[in-house]
Coordinates of C-alpha atoms in Angstrom, one line a residue:
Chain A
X16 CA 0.0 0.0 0.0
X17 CA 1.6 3.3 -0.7
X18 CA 0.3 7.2 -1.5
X19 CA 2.1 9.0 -4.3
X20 CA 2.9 12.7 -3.7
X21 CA 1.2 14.3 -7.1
X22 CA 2.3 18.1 -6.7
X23 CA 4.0 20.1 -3.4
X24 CA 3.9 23.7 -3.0
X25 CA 6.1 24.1 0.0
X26 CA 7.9 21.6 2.1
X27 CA 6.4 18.1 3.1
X28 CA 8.7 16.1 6.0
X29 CA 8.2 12.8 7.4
X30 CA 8.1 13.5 11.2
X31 CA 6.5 10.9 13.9
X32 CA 7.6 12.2 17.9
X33 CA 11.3 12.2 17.1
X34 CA 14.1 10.3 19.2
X35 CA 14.8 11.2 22.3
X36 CA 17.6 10.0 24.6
X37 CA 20.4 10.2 22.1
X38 CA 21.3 14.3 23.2
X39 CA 24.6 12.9 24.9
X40 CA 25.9 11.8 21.3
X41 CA 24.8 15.2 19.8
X42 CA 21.6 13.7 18.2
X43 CA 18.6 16.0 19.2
X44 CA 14.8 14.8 19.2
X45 CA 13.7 16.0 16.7
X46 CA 10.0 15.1 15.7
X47 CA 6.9 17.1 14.6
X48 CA 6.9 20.8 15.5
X49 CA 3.3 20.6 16.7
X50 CA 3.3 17.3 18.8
X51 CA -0.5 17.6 19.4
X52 CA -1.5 17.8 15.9
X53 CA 0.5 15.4 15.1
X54 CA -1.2 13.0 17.8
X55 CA -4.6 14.6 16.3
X56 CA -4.5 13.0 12.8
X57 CA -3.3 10.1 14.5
X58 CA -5.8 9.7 16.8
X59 CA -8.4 10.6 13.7
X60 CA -7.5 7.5 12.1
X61 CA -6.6 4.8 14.6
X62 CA -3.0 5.1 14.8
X63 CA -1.1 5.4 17.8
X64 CA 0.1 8.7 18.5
X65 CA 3.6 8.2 17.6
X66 CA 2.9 7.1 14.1
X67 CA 4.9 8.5 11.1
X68 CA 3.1 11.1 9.1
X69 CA 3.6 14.3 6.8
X70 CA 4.0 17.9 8.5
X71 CA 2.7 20.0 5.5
X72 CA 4.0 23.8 5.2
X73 CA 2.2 24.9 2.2
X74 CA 0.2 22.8 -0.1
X75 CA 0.1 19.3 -1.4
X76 CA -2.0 16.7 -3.6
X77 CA -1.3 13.1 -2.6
X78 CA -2.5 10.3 -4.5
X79 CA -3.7 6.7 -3.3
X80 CA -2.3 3.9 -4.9
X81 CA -4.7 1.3 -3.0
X82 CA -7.6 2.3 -0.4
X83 CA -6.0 4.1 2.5
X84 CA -8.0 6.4 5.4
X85 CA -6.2 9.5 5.9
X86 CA -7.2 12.7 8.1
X87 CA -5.6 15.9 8.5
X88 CA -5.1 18.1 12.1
X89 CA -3.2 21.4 12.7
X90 CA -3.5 24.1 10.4
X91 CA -6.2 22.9 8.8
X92 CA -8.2 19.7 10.2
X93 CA -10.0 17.0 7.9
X94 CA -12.0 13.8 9.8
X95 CA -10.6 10.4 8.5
X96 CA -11.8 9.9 4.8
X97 CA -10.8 6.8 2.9
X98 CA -9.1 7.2 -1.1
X99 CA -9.7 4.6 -3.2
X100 CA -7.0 3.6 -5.4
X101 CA -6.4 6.2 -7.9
X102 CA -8.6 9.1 -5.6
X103 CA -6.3 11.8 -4.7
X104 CA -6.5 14.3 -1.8
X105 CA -5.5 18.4 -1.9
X106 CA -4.3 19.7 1.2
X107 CA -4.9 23.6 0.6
X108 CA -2.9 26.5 2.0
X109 CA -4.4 26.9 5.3
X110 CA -6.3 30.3 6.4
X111 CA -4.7 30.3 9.6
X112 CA -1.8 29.0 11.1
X113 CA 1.3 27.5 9.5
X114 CA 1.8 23.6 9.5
X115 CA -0.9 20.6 9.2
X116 CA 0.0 17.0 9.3
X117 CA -1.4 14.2 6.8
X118 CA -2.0 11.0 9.0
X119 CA -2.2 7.8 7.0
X120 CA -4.2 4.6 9.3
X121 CA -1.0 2.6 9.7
X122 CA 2.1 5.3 9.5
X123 CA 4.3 5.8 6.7
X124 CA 6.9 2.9 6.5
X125 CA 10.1 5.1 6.1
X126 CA 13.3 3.6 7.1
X127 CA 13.9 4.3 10.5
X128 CA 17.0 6.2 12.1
X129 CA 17.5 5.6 15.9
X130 CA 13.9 4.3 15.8
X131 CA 11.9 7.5 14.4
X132 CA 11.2 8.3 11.1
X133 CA 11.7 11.8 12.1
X134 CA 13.1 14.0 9.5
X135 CA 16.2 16.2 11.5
X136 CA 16.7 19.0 9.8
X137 CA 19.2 20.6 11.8
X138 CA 21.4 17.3 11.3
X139 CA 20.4 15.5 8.1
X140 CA 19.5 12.3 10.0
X141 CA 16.0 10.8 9.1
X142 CA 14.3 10.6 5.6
X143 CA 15.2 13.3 2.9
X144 CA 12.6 16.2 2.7
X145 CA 9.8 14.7 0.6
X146 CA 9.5 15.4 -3.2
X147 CA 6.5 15.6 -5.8
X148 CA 6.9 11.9 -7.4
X149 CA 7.8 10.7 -3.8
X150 CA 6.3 7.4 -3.1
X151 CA 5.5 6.3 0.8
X152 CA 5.0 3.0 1.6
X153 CA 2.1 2.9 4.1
X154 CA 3.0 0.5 7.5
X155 CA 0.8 -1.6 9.5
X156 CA 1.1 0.2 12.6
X157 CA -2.2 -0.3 13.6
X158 CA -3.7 1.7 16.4
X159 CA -7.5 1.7 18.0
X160 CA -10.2 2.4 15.5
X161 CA -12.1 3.6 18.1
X162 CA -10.5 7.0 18.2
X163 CA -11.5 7.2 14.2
X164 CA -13.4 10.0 14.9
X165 CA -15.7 13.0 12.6
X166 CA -13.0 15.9 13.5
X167 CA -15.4 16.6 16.5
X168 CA -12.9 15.8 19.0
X169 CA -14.8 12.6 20.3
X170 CA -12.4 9.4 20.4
X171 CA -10.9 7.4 23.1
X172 CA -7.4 8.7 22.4
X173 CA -6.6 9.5 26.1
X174 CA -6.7 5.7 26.4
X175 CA -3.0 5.1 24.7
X176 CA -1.4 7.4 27.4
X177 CA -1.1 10.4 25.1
X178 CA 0.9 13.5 26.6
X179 CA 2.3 11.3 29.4
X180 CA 6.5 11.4 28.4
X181 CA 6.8 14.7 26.4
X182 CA 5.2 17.3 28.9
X183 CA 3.0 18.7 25.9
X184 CA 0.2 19.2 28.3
X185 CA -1.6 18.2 24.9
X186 CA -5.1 17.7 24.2
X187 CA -5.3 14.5 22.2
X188 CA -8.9 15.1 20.9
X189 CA -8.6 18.9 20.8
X190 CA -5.1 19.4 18.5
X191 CA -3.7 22.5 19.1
X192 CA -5.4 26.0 19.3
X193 CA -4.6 28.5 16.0
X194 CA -2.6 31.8 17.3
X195 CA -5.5 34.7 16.5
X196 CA -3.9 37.9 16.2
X197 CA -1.9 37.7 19.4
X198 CA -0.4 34.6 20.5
X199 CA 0.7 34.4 24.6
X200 CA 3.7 31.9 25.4
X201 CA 3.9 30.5 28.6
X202 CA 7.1 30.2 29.8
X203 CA 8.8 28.5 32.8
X204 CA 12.2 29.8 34.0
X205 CA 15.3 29.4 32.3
X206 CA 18.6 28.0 33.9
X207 CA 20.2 30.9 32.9
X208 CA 17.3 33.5 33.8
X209 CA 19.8 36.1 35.5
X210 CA 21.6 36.5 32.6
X211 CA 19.1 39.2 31.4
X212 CA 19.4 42.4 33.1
X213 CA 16.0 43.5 33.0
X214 CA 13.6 40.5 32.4
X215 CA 10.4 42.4 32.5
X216 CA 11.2 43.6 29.1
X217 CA 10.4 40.0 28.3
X218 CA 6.7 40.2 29.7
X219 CA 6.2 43.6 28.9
X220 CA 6.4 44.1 25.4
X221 CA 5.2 42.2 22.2
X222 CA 7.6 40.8 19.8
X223 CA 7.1 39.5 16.2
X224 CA 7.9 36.2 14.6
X225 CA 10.6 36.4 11.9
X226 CA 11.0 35.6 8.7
X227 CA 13.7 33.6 8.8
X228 CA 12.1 30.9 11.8
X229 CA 12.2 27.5 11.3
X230 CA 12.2 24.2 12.4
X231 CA 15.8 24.6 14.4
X232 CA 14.5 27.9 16.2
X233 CA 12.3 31.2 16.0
X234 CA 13.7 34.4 15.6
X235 CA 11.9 37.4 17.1
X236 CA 12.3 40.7 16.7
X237 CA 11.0 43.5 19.2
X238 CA 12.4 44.8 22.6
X239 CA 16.3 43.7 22.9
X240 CA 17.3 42.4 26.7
X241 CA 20.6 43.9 27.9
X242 CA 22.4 41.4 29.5
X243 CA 23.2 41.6 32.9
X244 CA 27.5 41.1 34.0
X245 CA 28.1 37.7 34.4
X246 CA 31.3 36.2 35.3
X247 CA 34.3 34.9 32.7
X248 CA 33.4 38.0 30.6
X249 CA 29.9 37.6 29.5
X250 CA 31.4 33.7 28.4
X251 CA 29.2 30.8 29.0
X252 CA 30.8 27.4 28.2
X253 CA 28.1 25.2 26.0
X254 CA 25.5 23.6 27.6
X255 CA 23.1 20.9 27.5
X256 CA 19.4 22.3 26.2
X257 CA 15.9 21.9 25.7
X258 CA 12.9 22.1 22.9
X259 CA 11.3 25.1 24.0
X260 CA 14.8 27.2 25.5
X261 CA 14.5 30.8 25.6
X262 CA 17.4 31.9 24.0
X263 CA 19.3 35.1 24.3
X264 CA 21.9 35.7 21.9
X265 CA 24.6 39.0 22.1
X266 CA 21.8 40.8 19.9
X267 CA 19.5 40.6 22.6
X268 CA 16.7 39.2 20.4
X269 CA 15.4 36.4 21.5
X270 CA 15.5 32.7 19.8
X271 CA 13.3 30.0 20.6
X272 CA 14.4 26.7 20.2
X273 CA 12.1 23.9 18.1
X274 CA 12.2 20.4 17.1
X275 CA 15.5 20.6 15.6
X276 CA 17.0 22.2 18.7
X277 CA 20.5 22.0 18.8
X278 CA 21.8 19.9 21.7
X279 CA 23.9 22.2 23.7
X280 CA 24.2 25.8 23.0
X281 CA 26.9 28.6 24.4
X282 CA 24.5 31.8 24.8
X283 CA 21.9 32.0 28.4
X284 CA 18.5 30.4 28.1
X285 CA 16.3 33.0 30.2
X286 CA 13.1 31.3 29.9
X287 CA 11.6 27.8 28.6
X288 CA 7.9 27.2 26.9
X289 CA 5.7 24.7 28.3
X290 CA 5.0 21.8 25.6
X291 CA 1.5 23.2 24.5
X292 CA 3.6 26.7 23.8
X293 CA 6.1 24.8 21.7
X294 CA 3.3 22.9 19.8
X295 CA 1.3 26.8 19.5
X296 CA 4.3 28.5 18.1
X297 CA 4.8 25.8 15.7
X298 CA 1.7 27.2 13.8
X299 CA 3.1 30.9 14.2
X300 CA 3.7 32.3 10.9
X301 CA 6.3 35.1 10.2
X302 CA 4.5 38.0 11.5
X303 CA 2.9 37.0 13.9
X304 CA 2.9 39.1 17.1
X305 CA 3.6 37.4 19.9
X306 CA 3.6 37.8 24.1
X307 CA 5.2 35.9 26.9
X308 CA 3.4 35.4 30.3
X309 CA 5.1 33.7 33.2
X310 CA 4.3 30.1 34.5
X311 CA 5.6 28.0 37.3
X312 CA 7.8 29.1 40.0
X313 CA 9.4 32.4 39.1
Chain B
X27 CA 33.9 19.7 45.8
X28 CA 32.2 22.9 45.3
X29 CA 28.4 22.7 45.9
X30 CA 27.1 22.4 42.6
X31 CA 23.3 24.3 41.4
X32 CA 20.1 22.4 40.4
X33 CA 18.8 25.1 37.7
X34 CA 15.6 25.4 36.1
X35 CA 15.2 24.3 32.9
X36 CA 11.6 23.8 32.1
X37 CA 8.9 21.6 33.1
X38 CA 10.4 18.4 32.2
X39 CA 14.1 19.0 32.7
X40 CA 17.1 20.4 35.2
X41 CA 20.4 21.5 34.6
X42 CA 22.7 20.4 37.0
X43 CA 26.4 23.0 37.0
X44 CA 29.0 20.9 38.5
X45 CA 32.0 22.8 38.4
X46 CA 31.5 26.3 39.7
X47 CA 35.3 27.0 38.4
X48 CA 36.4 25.6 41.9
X49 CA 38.3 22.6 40.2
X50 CA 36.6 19.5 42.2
X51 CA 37.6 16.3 41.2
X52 CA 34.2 15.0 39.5
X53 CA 33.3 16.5 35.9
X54 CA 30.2 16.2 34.5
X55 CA 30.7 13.0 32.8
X56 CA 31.4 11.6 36.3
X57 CA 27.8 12.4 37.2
X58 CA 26.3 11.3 34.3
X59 CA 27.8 8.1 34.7
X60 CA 26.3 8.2 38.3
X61 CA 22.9 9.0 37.3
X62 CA 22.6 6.3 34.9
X63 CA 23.8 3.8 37.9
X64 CA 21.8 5.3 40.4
X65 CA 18.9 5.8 38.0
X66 CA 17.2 2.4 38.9
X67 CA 13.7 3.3 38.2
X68 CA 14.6 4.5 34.5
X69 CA 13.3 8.1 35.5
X70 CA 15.9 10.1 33.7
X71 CA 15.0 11.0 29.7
X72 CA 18.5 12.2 28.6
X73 CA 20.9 12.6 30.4
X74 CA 23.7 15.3 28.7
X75 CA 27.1 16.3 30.0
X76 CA 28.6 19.2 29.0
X77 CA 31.9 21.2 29.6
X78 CA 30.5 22.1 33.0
X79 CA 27.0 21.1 33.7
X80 CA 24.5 18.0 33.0
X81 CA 21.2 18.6 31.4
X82 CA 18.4 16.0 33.0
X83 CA 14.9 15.5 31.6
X84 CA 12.3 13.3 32.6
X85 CA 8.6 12.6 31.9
X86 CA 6.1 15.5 33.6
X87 CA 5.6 15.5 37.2
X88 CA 8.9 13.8 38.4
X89 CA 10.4 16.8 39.0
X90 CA 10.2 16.6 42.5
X91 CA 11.9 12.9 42.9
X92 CA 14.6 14.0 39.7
X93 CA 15.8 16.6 42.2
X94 CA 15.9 14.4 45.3
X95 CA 18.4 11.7 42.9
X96 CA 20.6 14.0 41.4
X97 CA 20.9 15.7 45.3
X98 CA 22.0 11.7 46.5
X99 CA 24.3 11.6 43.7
X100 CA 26.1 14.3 44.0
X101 CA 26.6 13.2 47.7
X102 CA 27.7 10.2 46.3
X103 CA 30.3 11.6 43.9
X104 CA 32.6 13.0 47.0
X105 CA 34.0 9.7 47.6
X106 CA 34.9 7.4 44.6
X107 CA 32.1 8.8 41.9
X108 CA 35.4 11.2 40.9
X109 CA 37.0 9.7 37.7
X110 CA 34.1 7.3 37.5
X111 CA 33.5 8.4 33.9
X112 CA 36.9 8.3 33.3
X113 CA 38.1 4.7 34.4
X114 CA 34.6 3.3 32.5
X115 CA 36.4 4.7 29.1
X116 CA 37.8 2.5 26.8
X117 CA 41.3 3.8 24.6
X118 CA 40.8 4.9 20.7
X119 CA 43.4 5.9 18.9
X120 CA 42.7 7.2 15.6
X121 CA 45.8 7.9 12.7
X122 CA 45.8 10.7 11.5
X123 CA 47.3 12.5 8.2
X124 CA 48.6 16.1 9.8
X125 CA 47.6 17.9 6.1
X126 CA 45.5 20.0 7.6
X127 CA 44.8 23.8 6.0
X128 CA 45.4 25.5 9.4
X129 CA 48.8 23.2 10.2
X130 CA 50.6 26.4 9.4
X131 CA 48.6 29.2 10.8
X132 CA 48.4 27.1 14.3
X133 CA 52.2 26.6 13.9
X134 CA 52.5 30.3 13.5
X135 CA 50.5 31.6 16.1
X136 CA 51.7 29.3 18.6
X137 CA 55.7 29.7 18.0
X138 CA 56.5 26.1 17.0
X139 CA 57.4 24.4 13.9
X140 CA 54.7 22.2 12.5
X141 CA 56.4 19.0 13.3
X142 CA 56.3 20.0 16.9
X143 CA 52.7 21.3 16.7
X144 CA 52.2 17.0 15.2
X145 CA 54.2 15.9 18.4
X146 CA 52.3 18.1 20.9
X147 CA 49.4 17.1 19.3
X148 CA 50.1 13.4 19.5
X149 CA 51.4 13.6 22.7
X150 CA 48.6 13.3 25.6
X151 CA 46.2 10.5 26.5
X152 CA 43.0 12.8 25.8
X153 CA 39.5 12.2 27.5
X154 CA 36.2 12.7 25.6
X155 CA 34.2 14.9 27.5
X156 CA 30.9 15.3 26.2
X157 CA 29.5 15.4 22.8
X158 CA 27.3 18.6 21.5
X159 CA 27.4 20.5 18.6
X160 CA 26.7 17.9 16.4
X161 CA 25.9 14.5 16.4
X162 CA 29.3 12.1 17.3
X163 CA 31.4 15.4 17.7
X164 CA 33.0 14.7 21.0
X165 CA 34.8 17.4 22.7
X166 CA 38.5 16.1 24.1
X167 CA 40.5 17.3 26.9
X168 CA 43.7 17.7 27.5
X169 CA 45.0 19.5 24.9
X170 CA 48.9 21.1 25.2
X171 CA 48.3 24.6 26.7
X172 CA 50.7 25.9 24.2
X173 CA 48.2 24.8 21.5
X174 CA 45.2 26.6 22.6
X175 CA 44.0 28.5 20.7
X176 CA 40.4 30.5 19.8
X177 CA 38.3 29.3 16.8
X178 CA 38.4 31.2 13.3
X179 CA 36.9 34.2 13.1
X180 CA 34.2 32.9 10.1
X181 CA 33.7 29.4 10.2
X182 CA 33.9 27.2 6.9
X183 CA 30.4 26.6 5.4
X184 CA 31.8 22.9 5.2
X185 CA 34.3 21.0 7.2
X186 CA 34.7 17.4 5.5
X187 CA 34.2 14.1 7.8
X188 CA 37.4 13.1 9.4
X189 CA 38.8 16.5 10.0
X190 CA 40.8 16.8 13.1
X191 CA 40.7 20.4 14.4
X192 CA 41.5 22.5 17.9
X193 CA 40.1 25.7 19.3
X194 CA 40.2 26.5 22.9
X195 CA 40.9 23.5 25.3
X196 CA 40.0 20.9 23.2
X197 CA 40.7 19.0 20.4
X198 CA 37.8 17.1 18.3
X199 CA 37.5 15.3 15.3
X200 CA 34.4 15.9 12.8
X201 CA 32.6 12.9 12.8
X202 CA 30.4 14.1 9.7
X203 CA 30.5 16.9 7.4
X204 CA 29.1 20.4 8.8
X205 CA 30.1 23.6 9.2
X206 CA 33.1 24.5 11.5
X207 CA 35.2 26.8 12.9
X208 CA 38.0 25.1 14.6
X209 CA 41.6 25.3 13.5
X210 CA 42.3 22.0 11.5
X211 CA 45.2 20.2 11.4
X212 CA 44.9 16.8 9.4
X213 CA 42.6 14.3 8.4
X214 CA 41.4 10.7 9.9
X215 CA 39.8 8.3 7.6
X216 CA 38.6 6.4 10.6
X217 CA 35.0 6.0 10.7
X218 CA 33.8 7.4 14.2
X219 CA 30.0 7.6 13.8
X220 CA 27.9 5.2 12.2
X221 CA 24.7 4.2 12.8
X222 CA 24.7 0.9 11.9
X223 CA 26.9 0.3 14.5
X224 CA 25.6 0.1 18.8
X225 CA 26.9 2.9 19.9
X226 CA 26.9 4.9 17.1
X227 CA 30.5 6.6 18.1
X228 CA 33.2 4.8 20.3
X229 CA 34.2 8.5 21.7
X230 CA 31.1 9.0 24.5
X231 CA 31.5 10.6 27.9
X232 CA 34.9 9.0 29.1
X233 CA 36.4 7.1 26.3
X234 CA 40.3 8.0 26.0
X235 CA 41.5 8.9 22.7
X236 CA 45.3 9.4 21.4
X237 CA 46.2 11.0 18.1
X238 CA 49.2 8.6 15.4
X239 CA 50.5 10.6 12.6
X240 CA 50.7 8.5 9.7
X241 CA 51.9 8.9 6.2

């Protein structure tokens, strides 16, 4: 069973929830961007949440080469429909948001790396970036078709344990919320939270997504933080960090790390997202204003 | 040992700083090694040493008991936890063809002829410290003091697999083609990350390395 990838106006990139515990050989998780969408489409049709699918940024036609059910969550959400061999399906550009994800009932069957399929774009490990003429071999990784659901939400998918080892605080049945013309970030503090002189700049003003985000990081433009003195001459030797890290470069704008996080990185992480943050400002597109509000103990 | 900090780092993670410049005995790839012996109830997510902390994370909620285990660890690492990482590491030693573009700038800067910059650089019994950066790219120490030096000004878009390069206290081989900005000084042909193979890279938290010229 395989789907054909008729036309892609974009970028299309086999992601399932990445592979963790390889960070102490320089190998981050990787995964989808939006981990709750992700689990969405896979809840929609039966898979477990992990399954391999496509994270869509732009548009793309796929094409059926036997009966498969496919759904759609994120951007733009579709219930399960089943193609019949030769039927094709157009995933649109969305109205809102930025990336949706194509769930096949049984996962793409892409070679695996370190036991993901996840395409690591920071790296180069995983799967190529996926091509018009591409064909996918569909798996039989078989889920609960109990969670097959209309796109309502409804489903048993908080049965499989969903959200339990990534911290997402993600709603299985609900996806992920859209950013409307202000998105808030939640943020926990950073290890490195002193390093900015003045932190309230961080709360108090509104910053803007830029254009040259991706998966590794987002760039923001808005307020610069001074940073405060800090011993060994503003230095700070690499360190270990996290999907999600607040990052504050010399510029003073802040990066937020993403999927394709770098393992360790050499400039103060001030604050760090809560999963459902990370999975929001997945679907931020360039432009978007955004806000950070304070969770946990500060 | 100077106390070390337990910093924020999230809600599903902690960064541990183990040397507060104080010079205690146990590194971070001592207590990674601890936490992955003491770590019997497979709590910890990854566990990543770097030049001076450990980065923990662990699944929501077990924040709480994280804490509590690294706190018994690093108790435990004031008696023979020191050097743990260290006598667990087995010895590479990778040949290496000292052709490398920056052989003569390094030479320069440092006052020596090239052949002694090979020696130096062949001399010491180096331990990996931690890998970051990139994925297999393990950071050695122990490199001659009269060799350190800082990194190029503008990296090179692309640093071929293999390359053997310096820049500040540590020496480190490329293990796959990327960008980089250390000063390199030859070439290896030895294969030090594959995934086929389990571990993917012989140099983890550590292994000992020495450097042969050949050719």
């Amino acid at each position: 069973m395989s789907l054909r990838i008729e036309h892609l106006g974009g970028r299309a990139l086999c992601e399932d929830l990445g592979r963790p515990g390889h960070a102490h050989l320089g190998i981050t998780g990787s995964g989808a961007a939006d981990r709750a969408s992700l689990r969405r489409a896979n809840a929609l049709v039966g898979n477990r949440p992990g399954a391999a699918g496509i994270e869509i940024v732009g548009t793309l036609e796929v094409r059926a080469e036997a009966g498969v059910m496919i759904a759609l969550a994120g951007a733009q959400t579709r219930a399960a429909t089943v193609l019949a061999a030769g039927e094709r399906m157009s995933v649109p550009f969305p109205q809102r948001g930025l990336r949706t994800y194509l769930a096949v009932r049984g996962g793409l069957a892409t070679a695996r790396t370190l036991g993901s399929a996840a395409t690591d774009t920071l790296s180069g490990l995983g799967p190529a970036p996926l091509r018009a003429g591409d064909v996918l071999a569909i798996g039989r990784d078989l889920g609960d078709l109990r969670t097959v659901g209309d796109g309502s939400g409804a489903g048993d998918g908080a049965g499989d344990g969903a959200g339990a080892t990534d911290g997402a605080g993600d709603d299985t049945a609900g996806g992920t919320p859209l950013p409307g013309p202000l998105l808030m970030l939640s943020v926990h503090p950073g290890p490195r939270a002193d390093w900015a002189e003045d932190l309230g700049v961080l709360f108090a003003g509104e910053y803007r997504v830029g254009e040259e985000s991706d998966r590794v990081g987002t760039r923001l433009a808005g307020a610069p933080l001074a940073r405060a003195r800090a011993g060994d001459a503003g230095e700070l030797p690499s360190e270990g960090l996290v999907r999600g890290s607040v990052q504050l470069p010399p510029s003073g704008l802040p990066v937020i790390f993403g999927a394709d996080h770098p393992v360790t990185g050499g400039y103060p992480v001030i604050a760090v997202l809560t999963g459902a943050a990370a999975d929001a400002l997945a679907q931020a597109r360039p432009g978007q204003a955004v806000r950070f509000r304070r969770t946990g103990a500060w | 040992m100077s106390p070390a900090r337990i910093l924020p780092c999230g809600p599903t993670a902690l960064l541990v700083e183990v040397d507060r410049g104080g010079g205690q005995r146990a590194t971070p790839a001592d207590l990674a090694v601890a936490l992955h012996e003491r770590d019997g109830a497979g709590l910890l997510g990854d566990v990543v040493p770097a030049a001076r902390t450990v980065l923990v994370t662990f699944a929501p909620g077990a924040g709480g008991v994280v804490r509590r285990l690294i706190g018994e660890t690093l108790a435990g690492l004031d008696g023979d936890g020191a050097g743990a990482a260290r006598a667990a590491g087995a010895l590479v030693t990778i040949p290496v063809r000292y052709d490398g573009p920056d052989l003569a700038e390094v030479a320069r800067r440092s006052g020596l002829t090239a052949a002694e910059v090979v020696s130096r650089h062949c001399a010491p019994t180096y331990v990996a410290e931690f890998i970051g950066f990139a994925p297999g790219f393990a950071y050695l120490g122990g490199l001659d003091p009269a060799l350190r030096l800082p990194r190029l000004e503008s990296p090179r878009t692309r640093v071929p697999a293999g390359a053997v390069g310096i820049a500040g206290d540590y020496t480190a081989v490329y293990p796959r083609p990327s960008p980089g900005g250390w000063l390199l000084l030859g070439t290896t042909t030895m294969t030090l990350f594959d995934l086929a193979e389990d571990p993917p890279t012989p140099l983890r938290a550590g292994a000992r390395v020495r450097f042969e010229a050949i050719g």
